[in-house]
Coordinates of C-alpha atoms in Angstrom, one line a residue:
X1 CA 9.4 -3.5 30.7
X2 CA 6.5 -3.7 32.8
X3 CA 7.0 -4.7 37.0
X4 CA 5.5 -8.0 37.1
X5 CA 7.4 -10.1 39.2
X6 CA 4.0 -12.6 40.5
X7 CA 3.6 -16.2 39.9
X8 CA 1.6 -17.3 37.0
X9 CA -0.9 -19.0 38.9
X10 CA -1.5 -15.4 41.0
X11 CA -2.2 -13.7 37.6
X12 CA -4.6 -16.2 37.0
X13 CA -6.3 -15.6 39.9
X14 CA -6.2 -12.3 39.2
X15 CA -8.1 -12.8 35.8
X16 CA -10.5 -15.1 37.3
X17 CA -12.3 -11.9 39.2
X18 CA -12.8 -10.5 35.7
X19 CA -15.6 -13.5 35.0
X20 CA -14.8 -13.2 31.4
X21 CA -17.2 -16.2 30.7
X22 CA -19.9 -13.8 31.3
X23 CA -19.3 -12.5 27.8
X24 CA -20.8 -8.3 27.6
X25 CA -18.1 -7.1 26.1
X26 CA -20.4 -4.6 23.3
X27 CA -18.3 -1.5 24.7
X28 CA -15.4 -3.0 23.7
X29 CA -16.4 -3.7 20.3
X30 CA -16.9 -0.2 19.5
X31 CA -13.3 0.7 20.5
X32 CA -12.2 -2.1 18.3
X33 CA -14.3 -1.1 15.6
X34 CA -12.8 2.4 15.8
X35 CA -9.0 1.4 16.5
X36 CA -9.3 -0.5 13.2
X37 CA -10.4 2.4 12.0
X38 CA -7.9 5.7 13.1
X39 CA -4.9 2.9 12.5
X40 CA -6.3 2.1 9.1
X41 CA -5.7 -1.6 10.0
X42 CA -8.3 -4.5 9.1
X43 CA -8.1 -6.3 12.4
X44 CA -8.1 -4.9 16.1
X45 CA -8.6 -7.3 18.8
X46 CA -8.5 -7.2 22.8
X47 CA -6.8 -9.8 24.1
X48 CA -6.5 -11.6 27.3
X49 CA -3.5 -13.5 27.9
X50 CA -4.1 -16.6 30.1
X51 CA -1.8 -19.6 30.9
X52 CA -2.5 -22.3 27.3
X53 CA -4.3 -19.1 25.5
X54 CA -5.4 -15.8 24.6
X55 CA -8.7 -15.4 24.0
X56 CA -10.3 -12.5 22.5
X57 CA -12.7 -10.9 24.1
X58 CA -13.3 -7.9 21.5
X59 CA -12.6 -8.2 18.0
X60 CA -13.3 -6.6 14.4
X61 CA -12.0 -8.2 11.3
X62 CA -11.0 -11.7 12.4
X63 CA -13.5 -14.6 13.1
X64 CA -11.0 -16.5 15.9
X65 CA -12.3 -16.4 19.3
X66 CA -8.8 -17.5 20.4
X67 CA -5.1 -18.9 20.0
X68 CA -2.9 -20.5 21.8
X69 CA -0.9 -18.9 24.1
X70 CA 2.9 -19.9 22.3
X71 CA 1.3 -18.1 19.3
X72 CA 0.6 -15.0 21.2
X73 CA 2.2 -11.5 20.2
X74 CA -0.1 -10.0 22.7
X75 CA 2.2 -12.1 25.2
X76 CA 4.9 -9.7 24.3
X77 CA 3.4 -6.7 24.2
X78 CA 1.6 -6.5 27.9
X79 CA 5.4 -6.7 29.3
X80 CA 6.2 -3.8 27.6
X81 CA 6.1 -0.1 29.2
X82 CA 4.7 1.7 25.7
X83 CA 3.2 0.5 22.2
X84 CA 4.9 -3.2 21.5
X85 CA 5.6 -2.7 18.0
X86 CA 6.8 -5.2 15.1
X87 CA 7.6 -3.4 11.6
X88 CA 7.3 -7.1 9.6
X89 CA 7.1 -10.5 11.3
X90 CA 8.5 -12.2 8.9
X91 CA 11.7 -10.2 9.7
X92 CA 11.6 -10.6 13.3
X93 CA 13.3 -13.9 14.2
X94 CA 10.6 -13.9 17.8
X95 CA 7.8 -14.4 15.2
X96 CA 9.0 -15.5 11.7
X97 CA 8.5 -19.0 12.3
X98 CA 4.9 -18.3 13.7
X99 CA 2.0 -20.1 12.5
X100 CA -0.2 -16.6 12.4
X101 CA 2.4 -15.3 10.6
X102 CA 3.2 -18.0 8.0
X103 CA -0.7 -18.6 8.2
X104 CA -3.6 -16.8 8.6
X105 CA -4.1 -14.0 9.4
X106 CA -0.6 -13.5 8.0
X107 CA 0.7 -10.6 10.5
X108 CA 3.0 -8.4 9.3
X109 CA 2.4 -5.5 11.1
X110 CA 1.5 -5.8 15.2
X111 CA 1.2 -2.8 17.1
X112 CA 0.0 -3.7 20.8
X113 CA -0.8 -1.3 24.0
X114 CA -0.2 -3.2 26.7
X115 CA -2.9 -3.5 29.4
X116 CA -2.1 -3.7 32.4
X117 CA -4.4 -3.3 35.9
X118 CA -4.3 -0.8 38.8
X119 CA -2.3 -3.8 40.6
X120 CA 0.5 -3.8 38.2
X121 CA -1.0 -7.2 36.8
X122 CA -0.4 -7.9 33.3
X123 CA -3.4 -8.7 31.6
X124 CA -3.4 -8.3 27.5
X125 CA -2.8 -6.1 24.7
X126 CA -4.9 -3.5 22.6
X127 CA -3.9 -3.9 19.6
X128 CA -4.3 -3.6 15.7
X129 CA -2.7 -6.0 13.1
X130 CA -2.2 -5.5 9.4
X131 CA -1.2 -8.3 6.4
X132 CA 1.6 -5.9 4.9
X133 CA 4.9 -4.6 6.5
X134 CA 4.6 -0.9 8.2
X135 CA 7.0 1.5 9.6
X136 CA 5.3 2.3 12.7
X137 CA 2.2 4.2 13.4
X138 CA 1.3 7.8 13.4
X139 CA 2.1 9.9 16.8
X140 CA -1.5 10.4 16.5
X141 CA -2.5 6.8 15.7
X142 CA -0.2 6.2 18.9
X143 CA -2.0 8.4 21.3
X144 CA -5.5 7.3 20.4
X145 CA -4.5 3.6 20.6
X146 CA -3.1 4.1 24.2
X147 CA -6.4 6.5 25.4
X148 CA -8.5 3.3 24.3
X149 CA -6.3 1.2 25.8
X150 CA -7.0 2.7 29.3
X151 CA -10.6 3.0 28.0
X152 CA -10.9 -1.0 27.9
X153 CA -9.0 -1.1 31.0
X154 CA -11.6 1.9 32.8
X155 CA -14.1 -1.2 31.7
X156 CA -12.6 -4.3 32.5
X157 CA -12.0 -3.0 36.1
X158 CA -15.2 -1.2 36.8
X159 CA -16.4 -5.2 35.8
X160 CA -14.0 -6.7 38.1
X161 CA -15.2 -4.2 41.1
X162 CA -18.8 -4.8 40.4
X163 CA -20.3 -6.7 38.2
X164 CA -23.7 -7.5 39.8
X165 CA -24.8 -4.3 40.6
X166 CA -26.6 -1.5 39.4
X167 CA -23.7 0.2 40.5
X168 CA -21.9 -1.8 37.3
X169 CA -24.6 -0.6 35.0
X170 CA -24.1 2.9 36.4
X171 CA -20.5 2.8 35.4
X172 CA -20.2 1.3 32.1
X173 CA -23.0 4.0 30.9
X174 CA -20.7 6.3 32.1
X175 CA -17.6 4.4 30.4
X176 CA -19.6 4.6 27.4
X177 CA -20.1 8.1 27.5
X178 CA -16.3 9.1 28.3
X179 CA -15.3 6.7 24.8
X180 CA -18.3 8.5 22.9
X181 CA -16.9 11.6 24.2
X182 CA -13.0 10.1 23.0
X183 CA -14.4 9.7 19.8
X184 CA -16.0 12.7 19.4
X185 CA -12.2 14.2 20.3
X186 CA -9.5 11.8 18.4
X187 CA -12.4 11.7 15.5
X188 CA -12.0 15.6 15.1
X189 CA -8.2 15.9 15.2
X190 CA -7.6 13.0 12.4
X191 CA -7.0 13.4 9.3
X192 CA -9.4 11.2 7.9
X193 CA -13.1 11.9 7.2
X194 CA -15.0 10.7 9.6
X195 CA -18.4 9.9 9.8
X196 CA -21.3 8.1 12.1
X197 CA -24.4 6.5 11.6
X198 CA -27.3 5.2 13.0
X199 CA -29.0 1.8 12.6
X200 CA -31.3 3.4 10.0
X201 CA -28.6 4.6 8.1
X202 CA -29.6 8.4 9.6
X203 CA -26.5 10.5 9.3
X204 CA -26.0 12.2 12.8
X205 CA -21.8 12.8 13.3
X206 CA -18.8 14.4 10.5
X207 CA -15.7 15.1 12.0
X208 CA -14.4 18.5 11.8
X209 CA -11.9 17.7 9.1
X210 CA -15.2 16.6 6.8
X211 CA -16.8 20.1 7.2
X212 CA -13.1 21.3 6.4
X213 CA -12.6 19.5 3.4
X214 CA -16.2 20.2 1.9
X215 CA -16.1 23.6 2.8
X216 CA -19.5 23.9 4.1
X217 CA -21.1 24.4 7.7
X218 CA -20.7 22.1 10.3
X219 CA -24.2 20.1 10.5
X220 CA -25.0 20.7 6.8
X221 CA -24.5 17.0 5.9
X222 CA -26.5 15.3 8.7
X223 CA -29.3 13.3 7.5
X224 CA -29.3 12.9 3.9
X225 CA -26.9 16.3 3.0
X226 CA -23.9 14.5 2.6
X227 CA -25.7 13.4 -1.1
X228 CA -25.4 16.5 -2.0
X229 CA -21.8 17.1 -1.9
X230 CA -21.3 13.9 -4.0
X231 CA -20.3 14.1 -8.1
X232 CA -23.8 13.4 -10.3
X233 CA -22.3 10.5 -11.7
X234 CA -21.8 8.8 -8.5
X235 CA -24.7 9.7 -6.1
X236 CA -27.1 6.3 -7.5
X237 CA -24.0 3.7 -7.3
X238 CA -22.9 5.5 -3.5
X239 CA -27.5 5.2 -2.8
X240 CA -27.2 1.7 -3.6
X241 CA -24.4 0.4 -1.8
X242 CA -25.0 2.2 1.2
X243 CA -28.8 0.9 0.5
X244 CA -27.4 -2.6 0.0
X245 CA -25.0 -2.5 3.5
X246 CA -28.3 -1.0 5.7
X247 CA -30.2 -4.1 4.7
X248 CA -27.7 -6.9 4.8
X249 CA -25.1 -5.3 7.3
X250 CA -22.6 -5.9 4.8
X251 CA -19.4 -3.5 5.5
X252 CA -19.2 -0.1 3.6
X253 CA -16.8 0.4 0.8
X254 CA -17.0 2.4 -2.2
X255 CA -15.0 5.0 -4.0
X256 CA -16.4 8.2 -5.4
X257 CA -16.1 11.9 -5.9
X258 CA -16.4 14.6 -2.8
X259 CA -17.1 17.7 -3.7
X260 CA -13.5 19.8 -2.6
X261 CA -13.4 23.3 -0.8
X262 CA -10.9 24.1 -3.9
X263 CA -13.7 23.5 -6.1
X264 CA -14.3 20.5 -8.0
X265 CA -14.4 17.2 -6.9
X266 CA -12.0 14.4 -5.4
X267 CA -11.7 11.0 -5.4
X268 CA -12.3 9.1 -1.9
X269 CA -12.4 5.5 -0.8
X270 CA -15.4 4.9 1.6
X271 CA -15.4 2.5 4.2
X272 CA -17.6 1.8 7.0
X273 CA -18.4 -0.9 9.8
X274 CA -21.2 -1.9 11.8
X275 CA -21.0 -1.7 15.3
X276 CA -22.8 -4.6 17.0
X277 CA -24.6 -5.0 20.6
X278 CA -24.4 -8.5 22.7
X279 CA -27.4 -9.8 20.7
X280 CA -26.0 -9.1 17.1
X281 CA -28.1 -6.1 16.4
X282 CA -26.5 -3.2 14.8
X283 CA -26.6 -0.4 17.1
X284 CA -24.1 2.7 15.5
X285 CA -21.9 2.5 11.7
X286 CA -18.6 4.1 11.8
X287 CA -17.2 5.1 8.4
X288 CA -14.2 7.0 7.0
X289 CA -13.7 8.7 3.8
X290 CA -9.8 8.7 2.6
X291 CA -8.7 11.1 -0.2
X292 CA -7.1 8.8 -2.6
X293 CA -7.3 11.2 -5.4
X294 CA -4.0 11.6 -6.7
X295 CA -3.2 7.3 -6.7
X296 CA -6.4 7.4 -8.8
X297 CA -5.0 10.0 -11.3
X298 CA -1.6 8.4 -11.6
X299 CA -3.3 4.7 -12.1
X300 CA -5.4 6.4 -14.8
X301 CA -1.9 7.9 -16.7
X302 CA -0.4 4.2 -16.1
X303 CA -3.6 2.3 -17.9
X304 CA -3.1 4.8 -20.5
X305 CA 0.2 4.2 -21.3
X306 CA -0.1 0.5 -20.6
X307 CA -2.8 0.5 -23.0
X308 CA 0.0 2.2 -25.9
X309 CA 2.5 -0.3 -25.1
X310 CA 0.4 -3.7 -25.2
X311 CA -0.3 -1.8 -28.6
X312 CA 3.3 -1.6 -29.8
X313 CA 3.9 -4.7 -28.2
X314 CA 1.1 -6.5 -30.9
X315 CA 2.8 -4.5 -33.6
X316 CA 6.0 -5.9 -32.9
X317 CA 4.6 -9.5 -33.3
X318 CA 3.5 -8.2 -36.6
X319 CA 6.3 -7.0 -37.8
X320 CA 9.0 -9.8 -36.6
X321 CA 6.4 -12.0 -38.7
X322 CA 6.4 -9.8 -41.7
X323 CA 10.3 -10.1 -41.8
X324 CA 10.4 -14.0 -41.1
X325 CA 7.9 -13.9 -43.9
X326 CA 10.3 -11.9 -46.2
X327 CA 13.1 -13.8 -45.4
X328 CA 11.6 -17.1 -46.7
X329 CA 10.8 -15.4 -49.5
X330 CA 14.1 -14.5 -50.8
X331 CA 15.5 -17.9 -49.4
X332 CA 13.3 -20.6 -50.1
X333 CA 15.6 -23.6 -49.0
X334 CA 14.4 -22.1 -45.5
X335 CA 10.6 -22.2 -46.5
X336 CA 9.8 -24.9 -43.7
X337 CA 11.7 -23.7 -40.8
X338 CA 10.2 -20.0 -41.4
X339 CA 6.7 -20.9 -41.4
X340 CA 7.4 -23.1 -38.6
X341 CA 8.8 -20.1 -36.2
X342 CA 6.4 -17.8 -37.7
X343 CA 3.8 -20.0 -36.3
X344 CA 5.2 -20.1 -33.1
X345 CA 5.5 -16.1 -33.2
X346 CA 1.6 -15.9 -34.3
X347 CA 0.8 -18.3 -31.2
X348 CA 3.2 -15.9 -28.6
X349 CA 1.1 -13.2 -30.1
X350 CA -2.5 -14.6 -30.0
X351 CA -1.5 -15.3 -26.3
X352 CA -0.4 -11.7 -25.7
X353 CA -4.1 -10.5 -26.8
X354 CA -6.0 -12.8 -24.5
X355 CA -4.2 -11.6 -21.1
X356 CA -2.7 -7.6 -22.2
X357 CA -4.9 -5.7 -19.6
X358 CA -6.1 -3.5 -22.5
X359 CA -7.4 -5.8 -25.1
X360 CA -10.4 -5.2 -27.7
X361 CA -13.9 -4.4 -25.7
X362 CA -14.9 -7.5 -27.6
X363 CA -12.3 -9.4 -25.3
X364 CA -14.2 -10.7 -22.3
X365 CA -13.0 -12.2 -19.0
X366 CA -13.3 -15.6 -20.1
X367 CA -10.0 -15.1 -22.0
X368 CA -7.9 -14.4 -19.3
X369 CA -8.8 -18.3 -18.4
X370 CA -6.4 -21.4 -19.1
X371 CA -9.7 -22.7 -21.2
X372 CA -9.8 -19.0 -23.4
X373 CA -6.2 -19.2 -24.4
X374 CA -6.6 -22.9 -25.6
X375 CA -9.6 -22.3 -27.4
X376 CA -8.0 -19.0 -29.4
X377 CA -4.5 -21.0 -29.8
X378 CA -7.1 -24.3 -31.3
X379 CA -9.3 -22.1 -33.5
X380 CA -7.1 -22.9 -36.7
X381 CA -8.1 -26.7 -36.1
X382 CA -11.1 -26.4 -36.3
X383 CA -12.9 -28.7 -38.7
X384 CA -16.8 -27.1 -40.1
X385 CA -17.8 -26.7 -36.5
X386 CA -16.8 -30.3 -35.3
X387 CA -14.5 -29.9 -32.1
X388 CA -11.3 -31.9 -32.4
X389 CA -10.6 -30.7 -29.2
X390 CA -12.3 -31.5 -25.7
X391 CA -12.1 -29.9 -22.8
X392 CA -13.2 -31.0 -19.5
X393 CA -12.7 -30.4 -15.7
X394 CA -11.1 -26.5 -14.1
X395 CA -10.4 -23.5 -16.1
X396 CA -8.1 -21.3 -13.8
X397 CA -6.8 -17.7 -14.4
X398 CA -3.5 -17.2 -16.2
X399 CA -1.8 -14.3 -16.3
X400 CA 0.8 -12.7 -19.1
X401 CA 3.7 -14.2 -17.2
X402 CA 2.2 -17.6 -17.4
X403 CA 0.4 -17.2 -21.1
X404 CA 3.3 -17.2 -22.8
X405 CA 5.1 -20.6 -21.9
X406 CA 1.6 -21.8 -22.0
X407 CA 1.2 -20.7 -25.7
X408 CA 4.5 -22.4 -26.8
X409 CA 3.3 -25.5 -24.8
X410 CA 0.0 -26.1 -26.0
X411 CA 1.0 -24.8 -29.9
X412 CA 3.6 -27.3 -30.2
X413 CA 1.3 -29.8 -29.1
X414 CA -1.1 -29.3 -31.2
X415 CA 1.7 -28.3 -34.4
X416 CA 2.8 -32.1 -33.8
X417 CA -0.4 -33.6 -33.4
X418 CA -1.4 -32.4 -36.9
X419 CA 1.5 -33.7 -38.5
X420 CA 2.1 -37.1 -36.9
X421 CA -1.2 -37.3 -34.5
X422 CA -5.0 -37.7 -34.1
X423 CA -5.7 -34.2 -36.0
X424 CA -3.6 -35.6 -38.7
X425 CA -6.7 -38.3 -39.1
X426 CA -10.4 -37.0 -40.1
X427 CA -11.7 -38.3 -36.9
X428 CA -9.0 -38.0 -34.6
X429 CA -9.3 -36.0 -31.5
X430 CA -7.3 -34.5 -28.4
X431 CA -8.9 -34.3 -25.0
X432 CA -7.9 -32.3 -22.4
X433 CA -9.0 -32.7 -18.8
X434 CA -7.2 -30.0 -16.3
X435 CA -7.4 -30.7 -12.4
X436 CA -6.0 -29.5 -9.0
X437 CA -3.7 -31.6 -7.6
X438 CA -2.7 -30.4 -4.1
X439 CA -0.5 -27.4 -5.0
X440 CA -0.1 -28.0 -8.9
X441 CA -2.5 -27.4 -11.4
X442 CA -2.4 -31.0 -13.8
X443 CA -3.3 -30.7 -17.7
X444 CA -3.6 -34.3 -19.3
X445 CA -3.8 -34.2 -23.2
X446 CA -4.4 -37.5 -24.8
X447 CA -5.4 -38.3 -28.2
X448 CA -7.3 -40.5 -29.7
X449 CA -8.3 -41.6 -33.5
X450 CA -4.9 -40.6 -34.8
X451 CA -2.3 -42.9 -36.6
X452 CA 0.1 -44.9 -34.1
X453 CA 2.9 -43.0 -33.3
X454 CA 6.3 -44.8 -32.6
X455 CA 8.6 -43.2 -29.6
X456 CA 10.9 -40.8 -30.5
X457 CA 14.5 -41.7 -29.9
X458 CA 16.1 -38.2 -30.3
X459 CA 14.9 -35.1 -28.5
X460 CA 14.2 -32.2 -31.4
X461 CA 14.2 -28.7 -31.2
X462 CA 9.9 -28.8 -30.4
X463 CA 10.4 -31.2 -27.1
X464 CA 13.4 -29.0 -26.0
X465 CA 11.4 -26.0 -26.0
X466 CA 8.3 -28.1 -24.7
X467 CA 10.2 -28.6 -21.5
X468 CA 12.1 -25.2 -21.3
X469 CA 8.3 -24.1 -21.2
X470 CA 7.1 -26.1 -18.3
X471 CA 10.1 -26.8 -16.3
X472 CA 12.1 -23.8 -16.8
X473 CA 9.7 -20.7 -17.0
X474 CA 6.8 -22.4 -15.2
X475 CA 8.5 -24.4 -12.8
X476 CA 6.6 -27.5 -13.6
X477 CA 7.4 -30.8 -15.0
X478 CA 6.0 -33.2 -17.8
X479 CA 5.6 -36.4 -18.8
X480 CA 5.0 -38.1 -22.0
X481 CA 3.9 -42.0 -23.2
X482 CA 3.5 -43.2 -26.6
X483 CA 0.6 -45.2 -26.5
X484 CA -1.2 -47.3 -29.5
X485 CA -4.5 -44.8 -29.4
X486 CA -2.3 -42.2 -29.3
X487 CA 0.4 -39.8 -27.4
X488 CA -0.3 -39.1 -23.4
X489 CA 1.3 -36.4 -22.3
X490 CA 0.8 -35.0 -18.6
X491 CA 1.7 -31.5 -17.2
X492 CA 2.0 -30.6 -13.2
X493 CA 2.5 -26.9 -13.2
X494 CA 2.3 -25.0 -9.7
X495 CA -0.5 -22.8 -9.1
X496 CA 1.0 -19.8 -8.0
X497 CA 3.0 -20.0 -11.7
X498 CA -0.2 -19.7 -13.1
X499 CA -1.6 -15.8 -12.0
X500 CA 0.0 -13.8 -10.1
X501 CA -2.7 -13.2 -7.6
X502 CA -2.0 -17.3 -6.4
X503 CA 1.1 -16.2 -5.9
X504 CA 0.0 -13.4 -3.2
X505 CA -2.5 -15.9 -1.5
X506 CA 0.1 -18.4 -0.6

């Protein structure tokens, strides 16, 4: 651990000769910007660790200015005598309970070089955070984080020394230079593709692992040459969105094809950031190229043989109907009960075609909605055009965990309705108004213009299974009222039950 032994309000004394108010802290950006991007982490901040708060003084990928100080992991890490590392938060019983862990940002992964000043004062942390759990960094990864480390400390003392004089100036241009010259180094022993840009989009830097990895000279891809080692198909789209990020200064990120000193060419993600002065302008772009070549091949075999089973899966729908078919065939007394469950299996599989990630081309986004499922499962009431069914308020995204529950739901709904309900009358109707209510995503269906319906006293096989839906697979609950227009029924059902991808937000 590090030797501080000083009084708290010494160290803020100490900080105060820093004049951090005075803001000019562009030099710093740019070794945030790149520790973000050799530790292939979204956010890199330096921090300042004061008495109620650390504020951040340099930061790429998180809007926050500052936090307070009980929240700080930074507090931790400029004790330490090396890299302050924590694998996952969540595990770690110093931060679990954290509000920036089970908030936003949602750390997972903290990896911190401490800084500390030529006094032995404790004054922050360099460091890098990342939303997912990670084993540690790269030896590499370490040793460029700790060089920057002393790079913002080179700065933030030459400030403290001087920061009125020319003398300053003098020595943050030659700060500058020494971290352009660090770059220029750690860039060309990475693995990573690296690449710099200026304002104007003008080409001027590739690391020496580009040229490697192209297999052409070193300077052959300055200016506009790196087009030509892209794949046909993707030079116009790569144009555009680098195009589109010049004029907006909109981050980089695209994945295409790099020509390979192998021959042939390689799938890459793309990513670059602007590098900003004290006034906002963009001064420099710093982008990397990762090969990601062989996750794209194996995605590509697992849509393929997604794509077969979703198509054996709609088979076996087809078939278990066929039988159920067949079997009421040969015993009639079961005539009513067979149609009824082969309706149900027709519904499950309707429901499976609207969410399978490799339906028809004709199968549009719109049926991987809460709205697209109803209106499919409600297609066999229609009446000439006329809607018996009305739809109003959200439509949110469901999933195939969520679709099939949902199916079984909404069909028995509607089943009943046309027996005993408002489709059972010529101008009877069901509406359904779907809302968010705080975490839970409510679906009212009320019908009107039907016959009156008394309350049933014994629970049948259709409101067992409407609750096993909701409550048991969805998590959810239901209510229903008999009322003289016509049965109410409401359903609460959680939002992350819904689509997987609510799940991952909360």
């Amino acid at each position: 651990m590090a030797d501080w032994h000083g009084l708290e309000t010494d160290r803020a004394a100490v900080l105060a000769q820093y004049d951090l108010d005075a803001g000019g802290f562009a030099t710093l950006n740019r070794i945030t910007d790149f520790a973000a991007a050799l530790c292939d982490a979204p956010i890199a901040l330096v921090s300042i660790v004061e008495d109620v708060r650390q504020r951040f003084i340099a930061r790429t990928g998180l809007e926050a200015e500052e936090t307070p100080r009980e929240l700080s992991f930074c507090a931790h890490a400029m004790l330490d005598d090396a890299i302050f590392i924590v694998p996952d938060a969540r595990l770690d019983p110093r931060f679990a309970d954290n509000a920036l862990v089970t908030g936003a940002p949602h750390i997972r992964f903290y990896a911190g070089a401490p800084l500390v000043d030529e006094d032995g004062v404790p004054l922050g942390a360099l460091c890098v955070i990342e939303d997912r759990p990670r084993a540690d960094l790269t030896a590499l990864q370490r040793q460029g984080l700790t060089l920057m480390a002393q790079q913002v400390l080179a700065a933030l003392q030459s400030r403290r020394r001087d920061r009125a004089t020319n003398a300053r100036q003098l020595r943050d241009a030659a700060a500058l230079a020494e971290s352009n010259g660090l770059f220029r180094t750690l860039a060309d022993t990475m693995p990573q593709l690296v690449w710099a840009a200026r304002p104007d989009g003008y080409n001027d830097y590739f690391n020496a692992r580009w040229y490697e990895y192209i297999g052409a000279p070193v300077g052959s891809s300055e200016g506009e040459g790196w087009v030509d080692i892209l794949h046909p198909d993707d030079k116009d789209h790569a144009l555009d969105r680098w195009s589109h990020s010049l004029q907006t200064g909109e981050p980089y990120e695209i994945e295409y094809r790099l020509r390979h000193n192998e021959g042939g060419h390689r799938w890459t993600l793309g990513r670059a950031h602007p590098i900003r002065d004290d006034h906002g302008r963009i001064i420099r772009w710093i982008g990397t190229c990762t090969d990601i070549h062989e996750q794209k091949m194996m995605m590509e075999e697992r849509e393929m043989i997604a794509h077969e089973l979703s198509h054996r899966i709609k088979n076996i729908f087809s078939v278990i109907s066929g039988l159920v078919g067949l079997s009421a065939r040969e015993h009639p007394e079961m005539g009513a009960v067979a149609e009824d469950l082969r309706a149900r299996i027709l519904s499950l599989g309707r429901a499976h075609d609207f969410v399978r990630p490799h339906g028809e081309p004709a199968l549009s986004r719109e049926h991987t909605t809460l709205w697209g499922v109803l209106d499919q499962l409600f297609a066999p009431y229609r009446d000439k055009g006329r809607p018996r069914f009305i739809l109003s308020g959200d439509d949110p995204e469901v999933d195939d965990r969520s679709a099939t529950p949902l199916a079984l739901l909404f069909h028995e709904l509607a089943t009943n309705a046309a027996k005993y309900g408002a489709l059972s009358a010529a101008g009877g109707i069901v509406r359904l108004h779907v809302a968010q209510e705080d975490e839970d995503i409510r679906i009212d269906w009320r019908e009107e213009g039907g016959p009156a319906v008394p309350p049933m006293e014994a629970e049948g096989f259709g409101t067992r299974l409407m609750s096993l839906s909701v409550e048991r697979q969805l998590g959810g609950r239901m209510t229903r009222n008999w009322q003289p227009g016509g049965l109410e029924v409401s359903v609460w059902i959680p939002r992350r039950a819904m689509h997987r991808a609510q799940q991952e937000k909360a």
